[in-house]
GROMACS .gro file of C-alpha atoms in nm:
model
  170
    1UNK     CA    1  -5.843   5.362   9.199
    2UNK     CA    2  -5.898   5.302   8.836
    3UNK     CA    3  -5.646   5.216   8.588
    4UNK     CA    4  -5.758   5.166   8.219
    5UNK     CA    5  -5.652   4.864   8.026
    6UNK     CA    6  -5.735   4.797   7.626
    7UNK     CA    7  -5.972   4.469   7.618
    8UNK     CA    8  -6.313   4.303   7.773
    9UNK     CA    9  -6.359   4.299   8.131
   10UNK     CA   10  -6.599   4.068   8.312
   11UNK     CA   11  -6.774   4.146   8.610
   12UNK     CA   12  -6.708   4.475   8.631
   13UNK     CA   13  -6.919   4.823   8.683
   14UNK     CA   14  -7.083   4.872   8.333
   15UNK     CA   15  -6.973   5.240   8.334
   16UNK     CA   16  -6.575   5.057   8.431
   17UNK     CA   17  -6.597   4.786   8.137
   18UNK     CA   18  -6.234   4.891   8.086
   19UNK     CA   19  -6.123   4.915   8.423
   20UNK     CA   20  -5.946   4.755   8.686
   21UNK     CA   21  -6.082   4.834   9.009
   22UNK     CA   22  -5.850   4.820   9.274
   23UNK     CA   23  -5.924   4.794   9.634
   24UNK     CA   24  -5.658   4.856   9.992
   25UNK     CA   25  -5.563   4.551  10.225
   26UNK     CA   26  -5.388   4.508  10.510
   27UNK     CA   27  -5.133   4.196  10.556
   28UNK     CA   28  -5.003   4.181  10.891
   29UNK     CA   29  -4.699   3.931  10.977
   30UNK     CA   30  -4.732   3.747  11.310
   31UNK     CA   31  -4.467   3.576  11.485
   32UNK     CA   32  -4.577   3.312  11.753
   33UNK     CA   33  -4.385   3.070  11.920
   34UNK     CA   34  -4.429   2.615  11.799
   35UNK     CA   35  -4.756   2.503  11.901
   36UNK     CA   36  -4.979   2.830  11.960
   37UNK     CA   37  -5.177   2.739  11.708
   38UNK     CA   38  -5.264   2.363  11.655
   39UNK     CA   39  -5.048   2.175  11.409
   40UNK     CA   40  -5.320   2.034  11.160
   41UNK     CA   41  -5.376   2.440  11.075
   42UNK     CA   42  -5.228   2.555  10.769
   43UNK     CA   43  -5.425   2.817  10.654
   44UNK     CA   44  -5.788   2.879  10.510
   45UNK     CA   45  -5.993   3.155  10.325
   46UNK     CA   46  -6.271   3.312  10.588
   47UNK     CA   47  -6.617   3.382  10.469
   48UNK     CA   48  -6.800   3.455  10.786
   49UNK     CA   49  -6.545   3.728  10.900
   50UNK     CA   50  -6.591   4.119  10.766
   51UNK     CA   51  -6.218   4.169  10.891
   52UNK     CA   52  -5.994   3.852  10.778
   53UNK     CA   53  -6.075   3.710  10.420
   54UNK     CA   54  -5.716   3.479  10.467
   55UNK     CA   55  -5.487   3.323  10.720
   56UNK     CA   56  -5.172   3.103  10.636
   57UNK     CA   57  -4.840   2.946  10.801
   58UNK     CA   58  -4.504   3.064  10.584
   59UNK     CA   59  -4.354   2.798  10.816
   60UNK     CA   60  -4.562   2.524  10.730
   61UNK     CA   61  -4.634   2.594  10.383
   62UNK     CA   62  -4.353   2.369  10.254
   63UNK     CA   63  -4.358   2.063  10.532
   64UNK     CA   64  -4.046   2.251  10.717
   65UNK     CA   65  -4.071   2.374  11.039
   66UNK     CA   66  -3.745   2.466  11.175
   67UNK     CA   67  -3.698   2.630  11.495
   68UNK     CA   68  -3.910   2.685  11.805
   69UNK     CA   69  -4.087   2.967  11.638
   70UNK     CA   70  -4.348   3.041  11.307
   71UNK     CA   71  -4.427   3.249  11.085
   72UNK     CA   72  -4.820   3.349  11.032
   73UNK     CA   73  -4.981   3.601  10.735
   74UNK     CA   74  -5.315   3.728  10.782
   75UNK     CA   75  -5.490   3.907  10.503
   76UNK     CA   76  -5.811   4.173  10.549
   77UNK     CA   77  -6.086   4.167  10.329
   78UNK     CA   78  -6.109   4.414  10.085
   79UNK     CA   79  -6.404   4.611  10.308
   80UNK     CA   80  -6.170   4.619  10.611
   81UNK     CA   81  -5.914   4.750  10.431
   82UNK     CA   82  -6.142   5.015  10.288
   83UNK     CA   83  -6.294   5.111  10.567
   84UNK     CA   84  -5.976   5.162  10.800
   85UNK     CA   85  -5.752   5.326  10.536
   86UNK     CA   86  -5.464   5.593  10.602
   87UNK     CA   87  -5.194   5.684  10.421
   88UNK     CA   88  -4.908   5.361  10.402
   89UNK     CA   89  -4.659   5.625  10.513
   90UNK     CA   90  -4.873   5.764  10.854
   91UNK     CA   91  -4.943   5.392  10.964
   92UNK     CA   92  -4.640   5.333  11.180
   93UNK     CA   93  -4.721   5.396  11.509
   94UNK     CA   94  -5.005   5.539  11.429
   95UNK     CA   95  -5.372   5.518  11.687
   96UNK     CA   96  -5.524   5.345  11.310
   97UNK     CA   97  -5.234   5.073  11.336
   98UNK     CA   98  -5.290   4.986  11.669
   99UNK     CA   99  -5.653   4.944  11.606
  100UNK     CA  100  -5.594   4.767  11.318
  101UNK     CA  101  -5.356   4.488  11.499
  102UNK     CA  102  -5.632   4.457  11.798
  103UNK     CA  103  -5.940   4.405  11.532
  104UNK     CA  104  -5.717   4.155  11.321
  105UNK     CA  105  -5.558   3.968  11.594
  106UNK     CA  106  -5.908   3.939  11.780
  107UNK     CA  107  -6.022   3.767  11.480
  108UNK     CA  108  -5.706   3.539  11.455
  109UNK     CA  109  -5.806   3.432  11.780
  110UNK     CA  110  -6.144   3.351  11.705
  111UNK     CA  111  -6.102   3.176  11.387
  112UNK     CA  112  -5.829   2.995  11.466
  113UNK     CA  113  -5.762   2.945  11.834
  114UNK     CA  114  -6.133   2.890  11.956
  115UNK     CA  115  -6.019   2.643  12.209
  116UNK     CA  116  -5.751   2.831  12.345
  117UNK     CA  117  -5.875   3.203  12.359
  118UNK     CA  118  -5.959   3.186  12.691
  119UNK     CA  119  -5.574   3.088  12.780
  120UNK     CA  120  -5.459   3.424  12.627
  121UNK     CA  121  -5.757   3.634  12.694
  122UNK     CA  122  -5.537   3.945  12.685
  123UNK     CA  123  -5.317   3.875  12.390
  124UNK     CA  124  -5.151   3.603  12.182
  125UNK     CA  125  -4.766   3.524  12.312
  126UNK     CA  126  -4.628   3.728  12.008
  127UNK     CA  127  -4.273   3.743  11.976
  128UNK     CA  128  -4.378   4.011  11.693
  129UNK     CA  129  -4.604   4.196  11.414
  130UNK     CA  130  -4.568   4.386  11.122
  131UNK     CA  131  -4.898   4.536  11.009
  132UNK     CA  132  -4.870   4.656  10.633
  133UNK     CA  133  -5.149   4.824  10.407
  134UNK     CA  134  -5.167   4.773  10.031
  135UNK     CA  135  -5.330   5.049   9.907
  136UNK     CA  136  -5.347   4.869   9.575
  137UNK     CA  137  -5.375   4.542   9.731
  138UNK     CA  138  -5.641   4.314   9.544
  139UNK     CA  139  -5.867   4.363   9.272
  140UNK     CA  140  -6.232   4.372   9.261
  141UNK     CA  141  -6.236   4.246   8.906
  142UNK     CA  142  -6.062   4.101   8.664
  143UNK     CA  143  -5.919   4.142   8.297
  144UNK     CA  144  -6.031   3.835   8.109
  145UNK     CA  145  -5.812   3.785   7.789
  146UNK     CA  146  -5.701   3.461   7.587
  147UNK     CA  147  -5.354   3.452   7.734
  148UNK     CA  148  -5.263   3.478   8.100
  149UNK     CA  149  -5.071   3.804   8.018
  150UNK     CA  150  -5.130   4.130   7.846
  151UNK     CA  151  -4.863   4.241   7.552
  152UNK     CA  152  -4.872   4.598   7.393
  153UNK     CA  153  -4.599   4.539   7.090
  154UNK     CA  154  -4.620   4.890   7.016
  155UNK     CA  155  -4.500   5.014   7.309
  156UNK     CA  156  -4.264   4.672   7.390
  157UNK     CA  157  -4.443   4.625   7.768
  158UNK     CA  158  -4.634   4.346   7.915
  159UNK     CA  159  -4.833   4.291   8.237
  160UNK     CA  160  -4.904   3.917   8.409
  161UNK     CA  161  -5.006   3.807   8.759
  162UNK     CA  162  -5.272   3.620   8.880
  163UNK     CA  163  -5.539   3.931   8.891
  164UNK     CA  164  -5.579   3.857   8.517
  165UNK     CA  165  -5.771   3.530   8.595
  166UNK     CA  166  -5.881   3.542   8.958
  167UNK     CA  167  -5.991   3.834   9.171
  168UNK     CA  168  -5.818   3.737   9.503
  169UNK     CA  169  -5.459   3.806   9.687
  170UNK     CA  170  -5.304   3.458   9.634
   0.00000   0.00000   0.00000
């Protein structure tokens, strides 16, 4: 979807110039027990896969690893999320969230767990998942301005985040 915002936009559809283009994603939260996946992994951005653009530990993102379990977030790329959109609230226990998990999980297991696919052919020892779609999720372009927010003083509002500067979920 399209929302319009005053000012120069780079890298955008010329018929857009003053548009943010939006695009759906799908984050889904894995929970696997210490040592599934090998401890010198702690996350990377995926250019070879059309289903996983991002993979990172929440448990080893700060050096602290308590407990016999961690925490894992795996992001879709922008076409995935496209491509296998539903409504947010029909994707609980839906057939498309189910497919989703398999395709996103298969790719976990390639990108990350080459060595050890084999050993959990079937499926990764999950304690849990939460599959959630952004329908607004990352932006296809951004909104290039001098400051790393916009201010309308007219109207007393302001907008920041890191979509200003850099089209990409971090």
């Amino acid at each position: 979807f399209y929302d319009t915002l005053p000012g120069k936009n780079t890298r955008a559809n010329p018929s857009h110039v003053d548009k943010m283009t939006l695009n759906a994603i799908y984050s889904l939260i894995l929970r696997l027990p210490m040592g599934t996946v090998p401890d010198d992994f702690e996350g990377a951005f995926f250019n070879k896969s059309d289903i996983i653009s991002w993979i990172g530990c929440n448990s080893r993102k700060y050096g602290k690893n308590n407990g016999s379990e961690e925490i894992w977030t795996v992001l879709s790329t922008p076409k995935f999320g496209k491509l296998h959109k539903v409504p947010q609230e029909s994707l609980t226990g839906s057939d498309m969230e189910g497919k989703v998990v398999r395709k996103m999980l298969a790719d976990f297991k390639k990108y990350v767990l080459p060595d050890k696919s084999s050993q959990w052919a079937d499926e990764l020892p999950l304690t849990s998942a939460k599959l959630q779609l952004w329908g607004a999720g990352v932006p296809l372009n951004v909104y290039r301005c001098d400051h790393s927010c916009v201010w309308d003083a007219g109207h007393n509002i302001g907008i920041v985040g890191d979509w200003l500067c850099s089209p990409s979920i971090e």
